[in-house]
Amino acid sequence: MTGSYKKISLLIATAFFCMSALAYSPMSIKVKVAKNLGQVQVSGLDLQRTIHSQNDYRKYSGRKRIRFNCKRFTTNNEANDTLKRPHLLASLSSPTGLISLEKNKFQGKLHVVTNPESESCDVINEIPLEYYISTLLAKEMNAKWPVESLKAQAVAARSYALHKIYSKQVKRSLGHEGYYDLESSEKHQVSGNFFDSTKKTALASYKTKGEVLVTKEGKVVPVFFHASCGGRTLRPDQVWTNKVDGYKAVHCGACEDKNKWNGTISSKRLYKFLKWVEKKNYLDFKKDLTATNFRFLSSLESSNFVRVYVGDRPYKIKKAYFRRYFGRTIVDSNHFDFEYDFKKKVAKFKGQGLGHGVGMCQIGARRLAVKNLTYKQILKHYFPDLKLVTLY
């Protein structure tokens, strides 16, 4: 047996061991993996199905496909006050540990929940937390990247997920039972299905099992990450309205030459933007704003604000508001030079970076891993005021 063959065999054996170990995660998470479905189709081997409203439990032998007509169910029960809130309709599982939703195969259980905002259903995947992290790494980061960068991503994503679980943020924001901890989307974190997990992502999850970042007082906080910071990271309060303990803006030193971009926005669209800023109560222009009486000043990339005069009154607008309003296809990041051309009545943007810029820079994490930094050193670089602990 050659050395290379032994190495490959050992890697495969390690991956299978890791995948088996992940199944025994003491923590589970409920993830919304699909929403607004008029019909839900689930299949699997020896399915076990419970209809909760009827207390109806059934076990099927062999391969079985089950369909739920959510539109018909919600229409027939629209007078039922319970459907004004999410209603747990059904739960499904398989002793094989795998169950299919349309073309995707998921581990764990699937729960079908009515959506009170439309005649449809959402689907929740209840899954061991470490399995979840393994599938997420292939979606939120490149599964082929160095394992130390994947391990850093695993810790960041696990910390974010556990904060959602512990704080019950989804349930509090909905004001009623949400049946899930977070959703698989850019709103929270993007996770995958069974086939998205790879040998490297499973290894990264297993090798960091139970590890999270906490404050010096031991508090689990949401740990954010983004594609490329453009040279320096930002604190949450510099981008959003909330302050998060333990964050510090740091010099990245690993992505300054990546993701350079530019764009233009007309004066007409800037006026609509200012109206939106006022409507959102970010600023109060004292009823002075018109389509012609505002004047922007130039702003360097190093500033977090753009200054504008409305009439004779000066205001500062967070750069994050531009990205929030115009979208990431026009304003790719919160790091940009801003220049207003008075003759052409157009704003010129010249920036670098990709994403909100808060927390860990993924491009930077990859480059630091290539330089042989460990995941602990990478996390320390981007989160110097947080500490790494093992919760389970």
PDB file of C-alpha atoms in Angstrom, residues 33-142:
ATOM      1  CA  VAL A  33     -35.790  24.828   5.522  1.00  0.00           C
ATOM      2  CA  ALA A  34     -38.829  25.631   3.337  1.00  0.00           C
ATOM      3  CA  LYS A  35     -41.679  28.133   3.490  1.00  0.00           C
ATOM      4  CA  ASN A  36     -44.907  29.122   1.756  1.00  0.00           C
ATOM      5  CA  LEU A  37     -45.475  25.658   0.251  1.00  0.00           C
ATOM      6  CA  GLY A  38     -48.940  24.939  -1.079  1.00  0.00           C
ATOM      7  CA  GLN A  39     -48.137  21.249  -1.055  1.00  0.00           C
ATOM      8  CA  VAL A  40     -45.556  19.322   0.956  1.00  0.00           C
ATOM      9  CA  GLN A  41     -44.268  16.010  -0.380  1.00  0.00           C
ATOM     10  CA  VAL A  42     -42.160  13.823   1.916  1.00  0.00           C
ATOM     11  CA  SER A  43     -40.728  10.370   1.274  1.00  0.00           C
ATOM     12  CA  GLY A  44     -38.524   7.851   3.015  1.00  0.00           C
ATOM     13  CA  LEU A  45     -38.057   4.295   4.227  1.00  0.00           C
ATOM     14  CA  ASP A  46     -40.297   2.971   7.048  1.00  0.00           C
ATOM     15  CA  LEU A  47     -41.685   6.437   7.679  1.00  0.00           C
ATOM     16  CA  GLN A  48     -43.230   7.324  11.021  1.00  0.00           C
ATOM     17  CA  ARG A  49     -45.896  10.019  10.763  1.00  0.00           C
ATOM     18  CA  THR A  50     -47.886  11.917  13.396  1.00  0.00           C
ATOM     19  CA  ILE A  51     -50.839  14.213  12.654  1.00  0.00           C
ATOM     20  CA  HIS A  52     -50.880  16.273  15.840  1.00  0.00           C
ATOM     21  CA  SER A  53     -54.381  17.764  15.662  1.00  0.00           C
ATOM     22  CA  GLN A  54     -55.877  14.255  15.419  1.00  0.00           C
ATOM     23  CA  ASN A  55     -53.304  12.540  17.629  1.00  0.00           C
ATOM     24  CA  ASP A  56     -52.916  10.123  14.713  1.00  0.00           C
ATOM     25  CA  TYR A  57     -49.658   8.136  14.655  1.00  0.00           C
ATOM     26  CA  ARG A  58     -48.798   5.742  11.845  1.00  0.00           C
ATOM     27  CA  LYS A  59     -45.812   3.684  10.842  1.00  0.00           C
ATOM     28  CA  TYR A  60     -45.351   2.610   7.231  1.00  0.00           C
ATOM     29  CA  SER A  61     -43.321  -0.349   5.964  1.00  0.00           C
ATOM     30  CA  GLY A  62     -40.940   0.037   3.053  1.00  0.00           C
ATOM     31  CA  ARG A  63     -40.644   3.154   0.933  1.00  0.00           C
ATOM     32  CA  LYS A  64     -43.511   5.584   1.291  1.00  0.00           C
ATOM     33  CA  ARG A  65     -44.430   8.996  -0.147  1.00  0.00           C
ATOM     34  CA  ILE A  66     -46.755  11.268   1.828  1.00  0.00           C
ATOM     35  CA  ARG A  67     -48.366  14.457   0.533  1.00  0.00           C
ATOM     36  CA  PHE A  68     -49.908  17.297   2.510  1.00  0.00           C
ATOM     37  CA  ASN A  69     -52.198  19.710   0.677  1.00  0.00           C
ATOM     38  CA  CYS A  70     -51.556  22.775   2.817  1.00  0.00           C
ATOM     39  CA  LYS A  71     -53.660  25.123   0.731  1.00  0.00           C
ATOM     40  CA  ARG A  72     -56.727  22.897   1.047  1.00  0.00           C
ATOM     41  CA  PHE A  73     -56.152  22.359   4.777  1.00  0.00           C
ATOM     42  CA  THR A  74     -55.820  26.042   5.624  1.00  0.00           C
ATOM     43  CA  THR A  75     -58.769  26.989   3.371  1.00  0.00           C
ATOM     44  CA  ASN A  76     -61.044  24.400   4.978  1.00  0.00           C
ATOM     45  CA  ASN A  77     -60.015  25.591   8.440  1.00  0.00           C
ATOM     46  CA  GLU A  78     -59.778  29.329   7.866  1.00  0.00           C
ATOM     47  CA  ALA A  79     -62.474  29.946  10.486  1.00  0.00           C
ATOM     48  CA  ASN A  80     -60.364  28.169  13.091  1.00  0.00           C
ATOM     49  CA  ASP A  81     -58.724  30.751  15.355  1.00  0.00           C
ATOM     50  CA  THR A  82     -55.780  28.423  16.017  1.00  0.00           C
ATOM     51  CA  LEU A  83     -54.623  28.914  12.417  1.00  0.00           C
ATOM     52  CA  LYS A  84     -54.154  32.626  13.017  1.00  0.00           C
ATOM     53  CA  ARG A  85     -50.914  31.478  14.580  1.00  0.00           C
ATOM     54  CA  PRO A  86     -48.509  28.783  13.339  1.00  0.00           C
ATOM     55  CA  HIS A  87     -50.034  25.357  13.925  1.00  0.00           C
ATOM     56  CA  LEU A  88     -47.945  22.173  14.148  1.00  0.00           C
ATOM     57  CA  LEU A  89     -49.683  19.982  11.593  1.00  0.00           C
ATOM     58  CA  ALA A  90     -47.473  16.902  11.295  1.00  0.00           C
ATOM     59  CA  SER A  91     -44.096  15.390  12.201  1.00  0.00           C
ATOM     60  CA  LEU A  92     -42.221  12.765  10.209  1.00  0.00           C
ATOM     61  CA  SER A  93     -39.125  10.670  10.804  1.00  0.00           C
ATOM     62  CA  SER A  94     -37.411   7.515   9.596  1.00  0.00           C
ATOM     63  CA  PRO A  95     -35.338   4.926  11.502  1.00  0.00           C
ATOM     64  CA  THR A  96     -32.727   5.284   8.747  1.00  0.00           C
ATOM     65  CA  GLY A  97     -32.140   8.858   9.949  1.00  0.00           C
ATOM     66  CA  LEU A  98     -32.847  10.256   6.474  1.00  0.00           C
ATOM     67  CA  ILE A  99     -36.016  11.707   5.016  1.00  0.00           C
ATOM     68  CA  SER A 100     -36.663  13.414   1.677  1.00  0.00           C
ATOM     69  CA  LEU A 101     -38.448  16.705   1.041  1.00  0.00           C
ATOM     70  CA  GLU A 102     -39.011  17.002  -2.695  1.00  0.00           C
ATOM     71  CA  LYS A 103     -35.494  16.453  -4.146  1.00  0.00           C
ATOM     72  CA  ASN A 104     -33.561  17.208  -0.944  1.00  0.00           C
ATOM     73  CA  LYS A 105     -32.613  14.596   1.633  1.00  0.00           C
ATOM     74  CA  PHE A 106     -32.460  15.664   5.280  1.00  0.00           C
ATOM     75  CA  GLN A 107     -31.211  14.074   8.456  1.00  0.00           C
ATOM     76  CA  GLY A 108     -33.335  14.087  11.607  1.00  0.00           C
ATOM     77  CA  LYS A 109     -37.057  14.910  11.689  1.00  0.00           C
ATOM     78  CA  LEU A 110     -39.285  17.094   9.519  1.00  0.00           C
ATOM     79  CA  HIS A 111     -42.172  19.091  10.972  1.00  0.00           C
ATOM     80  CA  VAL A 112     -44.942  20.584   8.829  1.00  0.00           C
ATOM     81  CA  VAL A 113     -46.258  23.878  10.244  1.00  0.00           C
ATOM     82  CA  THR A 114     -49.077  26.058   8.912  1.00  0.00           C
ATOM     83  CA  ASN A 115     -48.161  29.562   7.791  1.00  0.00           C
ATOM     84  CA  PRO A 116     -50.741  32.068   9.122  1.00  0.00           C
ATOM     85  CA  GLU A 117     -49.766  34.690   6.561  1.00  0.00           C
ATOM     86  CA  SER A 118     -50.800  32.606   3.554  1.00  0.00           C
ATOM     87  CA  GLU A 119     -52.633  29.422   2.606  1.00  0.00           C
ATOM     88  CA  SER A 120     -49.477  27.371   2.871  1.00  0.00           C
ATOM     89  CA  CYS A 121     -47.057  25.497   5.119  1.00  0.00           C
ATOM     90  CA  ASP A 122     -43.485  25.839   6.305  1.00  0.00           C
ATOM     91  CA  VAL A 123     -41.193  22.872   6.909  1.00  0.00           C
ATOM     92  CA  ILE A 124     -38.902  22.643   9.929  1.00  0.00           C
ATOM     93  CA  ASN A 125     -35.913  20.313  10.086  1.00  0.00           C
ATOM     94  CA  GLU A 126     -35.047  19.134  13.611  1.00  0.00           C
ATOM     95  CA  ILE A 127     -31.445  17.964  13.467  1.00  0.00           C
ATOM     96  CA  PRO A 128     -28.443  17.335  15.740  1.00  0.00           C
ATOM     97  CA  LEU A 129     -26.574  20.640  15.973  1.00  0.00           C
ATOM     98  CA  GLU A 130     -23.258  19.210  14.751  1.00  0.00           C
ATOM     99  CA  TYR A 131     -24.906  17.693  11.662  1.00  0.00           C
ATOM    100  CA  TYR A 132     -26.375  21.132  11.001  1.00  0.00           C
ATOM    101  CA  ILE A 133     -22.945  22.774  11.266  1.00  0.00           C
ATOM    102  CA  SER A 134     -21.444  20.212   8.879  1.00  0.00           C
ATOM    103  CA  THR A 135     -24.006  20.992   6.139  1.00  0.00           C
ATOM    104  CA  LEU A 136     -23.788  24.738   6.776  1.00  0.00           C
ATOM    105  CA  LEU A 137     -20.028  24.898   6.175  1.00  0.00           C
ATOM    106  CA  ALA A 138     -20.509  23.865   2.556  1.00  0.00           C
ATOM    107  CA  LYS A 139     -23.047  26.685   2.051  1.00  0.00           C
ATOM    108  CA  GLU A 140     -21.596  29.554   4.084  1.00  0.00           C
ATOM    109  CA  MET A 141     -17.992  28.776   3.145  1.00  0.00           C
ATOM    110  CA  ASN A 142     -16.250  26.783   0.400  1.00  0.00           C
TER     111      ASN A 142
END
